[in-house]
Amino acid sequence: MEFNLGNLILNLRQQAKVAWPSMVKIYISAVVVLMIAIIVGRIAGLTSYVLISDPAESNHLSPYTGLISNLCILGWGASAAICIFTAFVTQLNEYFYQRWFKFFLISGIFSTWLGLDDLLQIHESIGEFLGELAGANNPLLDNLLEGVVFIIYFGLFVVYTVYFRKHIQRTEYLFLILAFGLFAFSIAIDTLISDTAFSGKYLLEKTPKFLGIVSWLIYFSRTGILSIQKYLFTPSRVE
């Protein structure tokens, strides 16, 4: 196929004409998010360099610093992307949309929030804040107060599983149960054992968390793929 500059320009103009409304919404949203991040950074007393640059670079650390933590965040992000993508794919089939749109959308939002919590250490910040309100400067107390946040997350997990129990029963929920169990084990270690208790505490805490996120990702990947296959390629077999 020969390169034709005229056709290239014409195609770009046609694409821009069709995509213009979506482009405006997307880029305005992206700029708003960037502005919010800058404002939050200013409130926290961070310079533009520290806010924008890679943490390892700004602190002159090895690029492998926080590797497992970064992989965990990528796992949350991948799970969220798969769920939200599948939620929009459900619109291609009315029955698929009615039965599964809400499940995948809420699962995507939930995964996004858990990823943000992991990225920004929201639960730890809340634990420290509650500790300051209590007027105590005790790491163990901070861990216990941090457990309050985990209890809230546990409650959300329970509400999620109860509300979507019929959906979950139709899926290969082994990996979802594994994810819940591994998360619970990691949280128990994080809450009940002091950070200075022994040198391998972080490894003991992060390993089940990482495996839990892997299980979470596998569950929604397989559920999304199998749902799309069932409702879009074998419509006569839908349940």
PDB file of C-alpha atoms in Angstrom:
ATOM      1  CA  MET A   1       0.000   0.000   0.000  1.00  0.00           C
ATOM      2  CA  GLU A   2       1.526   3.283  -1.153  1.00  0.00           C
ATOM      3  CA  PHE A   3       1.805   6.222   1.195  1.00  0.00           C
ATOM      4  CA  ASN A   4      -0.515   9.068   0.222  1.00  0.00           C
ATOM      5  CA  LEU A   5      -0.130  12.310   2.156  1.00  0.00           C
ATOM      6  CA  GLY A   6      -3.463  13.631   0.934  1.00  0.00           C
ATOM      7  CA  ASN A   7      -5.369  10.592   2.197  1.00  0.00           C
ATOM      8  CA  LEU A   8      -3.494  10.754   5.495  1.00  0.00           C
ATOM      9  CA  ILE A   9      -4.514  14.377   6.067  1.00  0.00           C
ATOM     10  CA  LEU A  10      -8.099  13.657   4.984  1.00  0.00           C
ATOM     11  CA  ASN A  11      -8.333  10.703   7.386  1.00  0.00           C
ATOM     12  CA  LEU A  12      -6.932  12.794  10.228  1.00  0.00           C
ATOM     13  CA  ARG A  13      -9.501  15.524   9.572  1.00  0.00           C
ATOM     14  CA  GLN A  14     -12.334  12.989   9.516  1.00  0.00           C
ATOM     15  CA  GLN A  15     -11.102  11.342  12.718  1.00  0.00           C
ATOM     16  CA  ALA A  16     -10.748  14.716  14.451  1.00  0.00           C
ATOM     17  CA  LYS A  17     -14.259  15.707  13.381  1.00  0.00           C
ATOM     18  CA  VAL A  18     -15.743  12.516  14.815  1.00  0.00           C
ATOM     19  CA  ALA A  19     -13.579  12.363  17.947  1.00  0.00           C
ATOM     20  CA  TRP A  20     -13.615  16.087  18.785  1.00  0.00           C
ATOM     21  CA  PRO A  21     -16.422  15.988  21.410  1.00  0.00           C
ATOM     22  CA  SER A  22     -14.816  13.029  23.192  1.00  0.00           C
ATOM     23  CA  MET A  23     -11.352  14.578  22.964  1.00  0.00           C
ATOM     24  CA  VAL A  24     -12.560  17.766  24.654  1.00  0.00           C
ATOM     25  CA  LYS A  25     -14.099  15.818  27.547  1.00  0.00           C
ATOM     26  CA  ILE A  26     -11.091  13.520  27.953  1.00  0.00           C
ATOM     27  CA  TYR A  27      -8.401  16.195  27.885  1.00  0.00           C
ATOM     28  CA  ILE A  28     -10.347  18.601  30.087  1.00  0.00           C
ATOM     29  CA  SER A  29     -10.779  15.780  32.622  1.00  0.00           C
ATOM     30  CA  ALA A  30      -7.063  14.979  32.413  1.00  0.00           C
ATOM     31  CA  VAL A  31      -6.112  18.628  32.972  1.00  0.00           C
ATOM     32  CA  VAL A  32      -8.499  18.859  35.939  1.00  0.00           C
ATOM     33  CA  VAL A  33      -6.903  15.761  37.503  1.00  0.00           C
ATOM     34  CA  LEU A  34      -3.444  17.258  36.942  1.00  0.00           C
ATOM     35  CA  MET A  35      -4.501  20.553  38.538  1.00  0.00           C
ATOM     36  CA  ILE A  36      -5.973  18.754  41.551  1.00  0.00           C
ATOM     37  CA  ALA A  37      -2.728  16.803  41.962  1.00  0.00           C
ATOM     38  CA  ILE A  38      -0.703  20.022  41.822  1.00  0.00           C
ATOM     39  CA  ILE A  39      -2.965  21.718  44.386  1.00  0.00           C
ATOM     40  CA  VAL A  40      -2.741  18.724  46.730  1.00  0.00           C
ATOM     41  CA  GLY A  41       1.024  18.702  46.295  1.00  0.00           C
ATOM     42  CA  ARG A  42       1.241  22.393  47.166  1.00  0.00           C
ATOM     43  CA  ILE A  43      -0.879  21.859  50.269  1.00  0.00           C
ATOM     44  CA  ALA A  44       1.462  19.033  51.284  1.00  0.00           C
ATOM     45  CA  GLY A  45       4.435  21.360  50.802  1.00  0.00           C
ATOM     46  CA  LEU A  46       5.933  19.509  47.842  1.00  0.00           C
ATOM     47  CA  THR A  47       7.921  21.176  45.090  1.00  0.00           C
ATOM     48  CA  SER A  48       6.946  20.667  41.460  1.00  0.00           C
ATOM     49  CA  TYR A  49      10.027  18.493  40.949  1.00  0.00           C
ATOM     50  CA  VAL A  50       9.165  16.166  43.832  1.00  0.00           C
ATOM     51  CA  LEU A  51       5.509  16.031  42.771  1.00  0.00           C
ATOM     52  CA  ILE A  52       6.170  15.192  39.131  1.00  0.00           C
ATOM     53  CA  SER A  53       9.403  13.195  39.187  1.00  0.00           C
ATOM     54  CA  ASP A  54       9.776   9.507  39.942  1.00  0.00           C
ATOM     55  CA  PRO A  55      10.217   8.854  43.707  1.00  0.00           C
ATOM     56  CA  ALA A  56      13.370   6.802  43.153  1.00  0.00           C
ATOM     57  CA  GLU A  57      14.837   9.550  40.978  1.00  0.00           C
ATOM     58  CA  SER A  58      13.997  12.415  43.341  1.00  0.00           C
ATOM     59  CA  ASN A  59      15.460  10.514  46.306  1.00  0.00           C
ATOM     60  CA  HIS A  60      18.475   9.201  44.350  1.00  0.00           C
ATOM     61  CA  LEU A  61      17.526   5.585  44.989  1.00  0.00           C
ATOM     62  CA  SER A  62      17.784   2.448  42.897  1.00  0.00           C
ATOM     63  CA  PRO A  63      15.129   2.225  40.149  1.00  0.00           C
ATOM     64  CA  TYR A  64      14.119  -1.103  41.711  1.00  0.00           C
ATOM     65  CA  THR A  65      13.084   0.643  44.933  1.00  0.00           C
ATOM     66  CA  GLY A  66       9.482  -0.275  45.732  1.00  0.00           C
ATOM     67  CA  LEU A  67       9.345  -2.783  42.871  1.00  0.00           C
ATOM     68  CA  ILE A  68       6.840  -5.118  44.549  1.00  0.00           C
ATOM     69  CA  SER A  69       4.704  -2.163  45.643  1.00  0.00           C
ATOM     70  CA  ASN A  70       4.693  -0.852  42.068  1.00  0.00           C
ATOM     71  CA  LEU A  71       3.703  -4.281  40.749  1.00  0.00           C
ATOM     72  CA  CYS A  72       0.806  -4.307  43.215  1.00  0.00           C
ATOM     73  CA  ILE A  73      -0.397  -0.936  41.923  1.00  0.00           C
ATOM     74  CA  LEU A  74      -0.097  -2.165  38.328  1.00  0.00           C
ATOM     75  CA  GLY A  75      -2.205  -5.182  39.325  1.00  0.00           C
ATOM     76  CA  TRP A  76      -4.938  -2.946  40.740  1.00  0.00           C
ATOM     77  CA  GLY A  77      -4.813  -0.750  37.644  1.00  0.00           C
ATOM     78  CA  ALA A  78      -5.009  -3.713  35.277  1.00  0.00           C
ATOM     79  CA  SER A  79      -7.966  -5.136  37.211  1.00  0.00           C
ATOM     80  CA  ALA A  80      -9.774  -1.794  37.115  1.00  0.00           C
ATOM     81  CA  ALA A  81      -9.138  -1.381  33.386  1.00  0.00           C
ATOM     82  CA  ILE A  82     -10.404  -4.888  32.600  1.00  0.00           C
ATOM     83  CA  CYS A  83     -13.567  -4.409  34.662  1.00  0.00           C
ATOM     84  CA  ILE A  84     -14.421  -0.979  33.250  1.00  0.00           C
ATOM     85  CA  PHE A  85     -13.648  -2.097  29.684  1.00  0.00           C
ATOM     86  CA  THR A  86     -15.870  -5.159  30.100  1.00  0.00           C
ATOM     87  CA  ALA A  87     -18.616  -2.980  31.590  1.00  0.00           C
ATOM     88  CA  PHE A  88     -18.722  -0.915  28.404  1.00  0.00           C
ATOM     89  CA  VAL A  89     -18.493  -4.019  26.201  1.00  0.00           C
ATOM     90  CA  THR A  90     -21.721  -5.255  27.821  1.00  0.00           C
ATOM     91  CA  GLN A  91     -23.548  -2.516  25.904  1.00  0.00           C
ATOM     92  CA  LEU A  92     -23.082  -4.577  22.731  1.00  0.00           C
ATOM     93  CA  ASN A  93     -25.667  -7.060  24.000  1.00  0.00           C
ATOM     94  CA  GLU A  94     -28.812  -5.927  25.799  1.00  0.00           C
ATOM     95  CA  TYR A  95     -29.092  -9.036  27.976  1.00  0.00           C
ATOM     96  CA  PHE A  96     -25.370  -8.880  28.785  1.00  0.00           C
ATOM     97  CA  TYR A  97     -25.773  -5.215  29.736  1.00  0.00           C
ATOM     98  CA  GLN A  98     -28.774  -5.778  31.987  1.00  0.00           C
ATOM     99  CA  ARG A  99     -27.166  -8.664  33.867  1.00  0.00           C
ATOM    100  CA  TRP A 100     -23.500  -7.667  34.144  1.00  0.00           C
ATOM    101  CA  PHE A 101     -22.926  -3.942  33.537  1.00  0.00           C
ATOM    102  CA  LYS A 102     -23.343  -2.910  37.170  1.00  0.00           C
ATOM    103  CA  PHE A 103     -21.182  -5.800  38.422  1.00  0.00           C
ATOM    104  CA  PHE A 104     -18.205  -4.934  36.236  1.00  0.00           C
ATOM    105  CA  LEU A 105     -18.568  -1.175  36.678  1.00  0.00           C
ATOM    106  CA  ILE A 106     -18.656  -1.314  40.484  1.00  0.00           C
ATOM    107  CA  SER A 107     -15.838  -3.878  40.481  1.00  0.00           C
ATOM    108  CA  GLY A 108     -13.792  -1.467  38.357  1.00  0.00           C
ATOM    109  CA  ILE A 109     -14.513   1.464  40.669  1.00  0.00           C
ATOM    110  CA  PHE A 110     -13.662  -0.672  43.694  1.00  0.00           C
ATOM    111  CA  SER A 111     -10.372  -1.793  42.114  1.00  0.00           C
ATOM    112  CA  THR A 112      -9.541   1.810  41.214  1.00  0.00           C
ATOM    113  CA  TRP A 113     -10.074   2.973  44.786  1.00  0.00           C
ATOM    114  CA  LEU A 114      -7.976   0.120  46.216  1.00  0.00           C
ATOM    115  CA  GLY A 115      -5.217   1.011  43.757  1.00  0.00           C
ATOM    116  CA  LEU A 116      -5.342   4.673  44.799  1.00  0.00           C
ATOM    117  CA  ASP A 117      -5.271   3.637  48.446  1.00  0.00           C
ATOM    118  CA  ASP A 118      -2.208   1.495  47.769  1.00  0.00           C
ATOM    119  CA  LEU A 119      -0.532   4.253  45.760  1.00  0.00           C
ATOM    120  CA  LEU A 120      -1.193   7.102  48.187  1.00  0.00           C
ATOM    121  CA  GLN A 121      -1.179   5.042  51.417  1.00  0.00           C
ATOM    122  CA  ILE A 122      -4.589   6.448  52.335  1.00  0.00           C
ATOM    123  CA  HIS A 123      -5.310   3.865  55.036  1.00  0.00           C
ATOM    124  CA  GLU A 124      -2.008   4.599  56.791  1.00  0.00           C
ATOM    125  CA  SER A 125      -2.625   8.343  56.650  1.00  0.00           C
ATOM    126  CA  ILE A 126      -6.060   7.872  58.202  1.00  0.00           C
ATOM    127  CA  GLY A 127      -4.555   5.682  60.936  1.00  0.00           C
ATOM    128  CA  GLU A 128      -1.952   8.336  61.749  1.00  0.00           C
ATOM    129  CA  PHE A 129      -4.619  11.052  61.699  1.00  0.00           C
ATOM    130  CA  LEU A 130      -6.816   9.109  64.126  1.00  0.00           C
ATOM    131  CA  GLY A 131      -3.758   8.570  66.318  1.00  0.00           C
ATOM    132  CA  GLU A 132      -3.122  12.310  66.427  1.00  0.00           C
ATOM    133  CA  LEU A 133      -6.751  12.934  67.354  1.00  0.00           C
ATOM    134  CA  ALA A 134      -6.369  10.431  70.176  1.00  0.00           C
ATOM    135  CA  GLY A 135      -3.339  12.379  71.377  1.00  0.00           C
ATOM    136  CA  ALA A 136      -1.032   9.379  71.287  1.00  0.00           C
ATOM    137  CA  ASN A 137       2.271   8.900  69.519  1.00  0.00           C
ATOM    138  CA  ASN A 138       2.389   5.134  69.525  1.00  0.00           C
ATOM    139  CA  PRO A 139       3.124   3.128  66.340  1.00  0.00           C
ATOM    140  CA  LEU A 140       1.197   0.143  67.697  1.00  0.00           C
ATOM    141  CA  LEU A 141      -1.852   2.335  68.345  1.00  0.00           C
ATOM    142  CA  ASP A 142      -1.541   3.767  64.837  1.00  0.00           C
ATOM    143  CA  ASN A 143      -1.602   0.217  63.481  1.00  0.00           C
ATOM    144  CA  LEU A 144      -4.707  -0.607  65.510  1.00  0.00           C
ATOM    145  CA  LEU A 145      -6.450   2.586  64.382  1.00  0.00           C
ATOM    146  CA  GLU A 146      -5.421   1.758  60.831  1.00  0.00           C
ATOM    147  CA  GLY A 147      -7.295  -1.476  61.410  1.00  0.00           C
ATOM    148  CA  VAL A 148     -10.484   0.594  61.678  1.00  0.00           C
ATOM    149  CA  VAL A 149     -10.042   1.505  58.015  1.00  0.00           C
ATOM    150  CA  PHE A 150      -9.516  -2.152  57.155  1.00  0.00           C
ATOM    151  CA  ILE A 151     -12.719  -3.028  59.016  1.00  0.00           C
ATOM    152  CA  ILE A 152     -14.553  -0.525  56.808  1.00  0.00           C
ATOM    153  CA  TYR A 153     -12.990  -2.138  53.733  1.00  0.00           C
ATOM    154  CA  PHE A 154     -14.018  -5.555  55.037  1.00  0.00           C
ATOM    155  CA  GLY A 155     -17.569  -4.267  55.420  1.00  0.00           C
ATOM    156  CA  LEU A 156     -17.507  -3.030  51.833  1.00  0.00           C
ATOM    157  CA  PHE A 157     -16.245  -6.433  50.682  1.00  0.00           C
ATOM    158  CA  VAL A 158     -19.131  -8.105  52.517  1.00  0.00           C
ATOM    159  CA  VAL A 159     -21.695  -5.721  51.016  1.00  0.00           C
ATOM    160  CA  TYR A 160     -20.134  -6.250  47.577  1.00  0.00           C
ATOM    161  CA  THR A 161     -20.249 -10.050  47.775  1.00  0.00           C
ATOM    162  CA  VAL A 162     -23.780 -10.126  49.207  1.00  0.00           C
ATOM    163  CA  TYR A 163     -25.150  -7.673  46.642  1.00  0.00           C
ATOM    164  CA  PHE A 164     -23.515  -9.494  43.714  1.00  0.00           C
ATOM    165  CA  ARG A 165     -23.786 -13.015  45.135  1.00  0.00           C
ATOM    166  CA  LYS A 166     -25.862 -14.255  42.184  1.00  0.00           C
ATOM    167  CA  HIS A 167     -23.304 -12.896  39.727  1.00  0.00           C
ATOM    168  CA  ILE A 168     -20.365 -14.337  41.652  1.00  0.00           C
ATOM    169  CA  GLN A 169     -22.032 -17.768  41.851  1.00  0.00           C
ATOM    170  CA  ARG A 170     -22.004 -17.882  38.037  1.00  0.00           C
ATOM    171  CA  THR A 171     -18.247 -17.254  37.889  1.00  0.00           C
ATOM    172  CA  GLU A 172     -15.089 -19.194  38.765  1.00  0.00           C
ATOM    173  CA  TYR A 173     -14.977 -17.638  42.229  1.00  0.00           C
ATOM    174  CA  LEU A 174     -12.064 -19.740  43.539  1.00  0.00           C
ATOM    175  CA  PHE A 175      -9.623 -16.922  42.752  1.00  0.00           C
ATOM    176  CA  LEU A 176     -11.894 -14.344  44.401  1.00  0.00           C
ATOM    177  CA  ILE A 177     -11.977 -16.391  47.617  1.00  0.00           C
ATOM    178  CA  LEU A 178      -8.190 -16.771  47.453  1.00  0.00           C
ATOM    179  CA  ALA A 179      -7.850 -13.006  47.024  1.00  0.00           C
ATOM    180  CA  PHE A 180     -10.043 -12.293  50.065  1.00  0.00           C
ATOM    181  CA  GLY A 181      -8.147 -14.812  52.193  1.00  0.00           C
ATOM    182  CA  LEU A 182      -4.711 -13.507  51.206  1.00  0.00           C
ATOM    183  CA  PHE A 183      -5.782  -9.894  51.793  1.00  0.00           C
ATOM    184  CA  ALA A 184      -7.102 -10.819  55.240  1.00  0.00           C
ATOM    185  CA  PHE A 185      -3.823 -12.546  56.138  1.00  0.00           C
ATOM    186  CA  SER A 186      -1.769  -9.561  54.969  1.00  0.00           C
ATOM    187  CA  ILE A 187      -3.971  -7.092  56.863  1.00  0.00           C
ATOM    188  CA  ALA A 188      -3.739  -9.170  60.052  1.00  0.00           C
ATOM    189  CA  ILE A 189       0.057  -9.073  59.894  1.00  0.00           C
ATOM    190  CA  ASP A 190       0.079  -5.349  59.111  1.00  0.00           C
ATOM    191  CA  THR A 191      -2.290  -4.521  61.969  1.00  0.00           C
ATOM    192  CA  LEU A 192      -1.209  -6.876  64.742  1.00  0.00           C
ATOM    193  CA  ILE A 193       2.578  -6.953  64.289  1.00  0.00           C
ATOM    194  CA  SER A 194       4.771  -3.899  64.810  1.00  0.00           C
ATOM    195  CA  ASP A 195       6.921  -2.746  61.892  1.00  0.00           C
ATOM    196  CA  THR A 196      10.027  -3.247  64.054  1.00  0.00           C
ATOM    197  CA  ALA A 197       9.055  -6.670  65.421  1.00  0.00           C
ATOM    198  CA  PHE A 198      11.422  -8.563  63.122  1.00  0.00           C
ATOM    199  CA  SER A 199      13.323  -7.957  59.901  1.00  0.00           C
ATOM    200  CA  GLY A 200      11.113 -10.124  57.694  1.00  0.00           C
ATOM    201  CA  LYS A 201       7.858  -8.461  58.714  1.00  0.00           C
ATOM    202  CA  TYR A 202       7.449  -6.482  55.491  1.00  0.00           C
ATOM    203  CA  LEU A 203       8.115  -9.528  53.320  1.00  0.00           C
ATOM    204  CA  LEU A 204       5.638 -11.571  55.342  1.00  0.00           C
ATOM    205  CA  GLU A 205       3.046  -8.808  54.939  1.00  0.00           C
ATOM    206  CA  LYS A 206       3.586  -7.929  51.284  1.00  0.00           C
ATOM    207  CA  THR A 207       3.847 -11.463  49.876  1.00  0.00           C
ATOM    208  CA  PRO A 208       0.214 -12.486  50.576  1.00  0.00           C
ATOM    209  CA  LYS A 209      -0.926  -9.014  49.518  1.00  0.00           C
ATOM    210  CA  PHE A 210       0.858  -9.377  46.166  1.00  0.00           C
ATOM    211  CA  LEU A 211      -0.542 -12.878  45.668  1.00  0.00           C
ATOM    212  CA  GLY A 212      -3.988 -11.576  46.616  1.00  0.00           C
ATOM    213  CA  ILE A 213      -3.809  -8.875  43.941  1.00  0.00           C
ATOM    214  CA  VAL A 214      -2.647 -11.485  41.409  1.00  0.00           C
ATOM    215  CA  SER A 215      -5.666 -13.625  42.348  1.00  0.00           C
ATOM    216  CA  TRP A 216      -7.939 -10.564  42.073  1.00  0.00           C
ATOM    217  CA  LEU A 217      -6.559  -9.810  38.600  1.00  0.00           C
ATOM    218  CA  ILE A 218      -6.915 -13.423  37.453  1.00  0.00           C
ATOM    219  CA  TYR A 219     -10.509 -13.577  38.697  1.00  0.00           C
ATOM    220  CA  PHE A 220     -11.694 -10.498  36.838  1.00  0.00           C
ATOM    221  CA  SER A 221      -9.642 -11.334  33.739  1.00  0.00           C
ATOM    222  CA  ARG A 222     -11.207 -14.774  33.458  1.00  0.00           C
ATOM    223  CA  THR A 223     -14.668 -13.511  34.391  1.00  0.00           C
ATOM    224  CA  GLY A 224     -14.479 -10.757  31.781  1.00  0.00           C
ATOM    225  CA  ILE A 225     -13.194 -13.050  29.026  1.00  0.00           C
ATOM    226  CA  LEU A 226     -15.682 -15.844  29.727  1.00  0.00           C
ATOM    227  CA  SER A 227     -18.585 -13.390  29.979  1.00  0.00           C
ATOM    228  CA  ILE A 228     -17.734 -11.775  26.644  1.00  0.00           C
ATOM    229  CA  GLN A 229     -17.397 -15.186  24.998  1.00  0.00           C
ATOM    230  CA  LYS A 230     -20.715 -16.365  26.421  1.00  0.00           C
ATOM    231  CA  TYR A 231     -22.845 -13.312  25.663  1.00  0.00           C
ATOM    232  CA  LEU A 232     -21.288 -12.028  22.444  1.00  0.00           C
ATOM    233  CA  PHE A 233     -20.176 -15.189  20.662  1.00  0.00           C
ATOM    234  CA  THR A 234     -22.595 -17.844  21.963  1.00  0.00           C
ATOM    235  CA  PRO A 235     -25.826 -15.881  22.630  1.00  0.00           C
ATOM    236  CA  SER A 236     -27.948 -19.007  22.563  1.00  0.00           C
ATOM    237  CA  ARG A 237     -26.231 -20.264  25.725  1.00  0.00           C
ATOM    238  CA  VAL A 238     -26.691 -17.223  27.962  1.00  0.00           C
ATOM    239  CA  GLU A 239     -27.925 -17.722  31.502  1.00  0.00           C
TER     240      GLU A 239
END
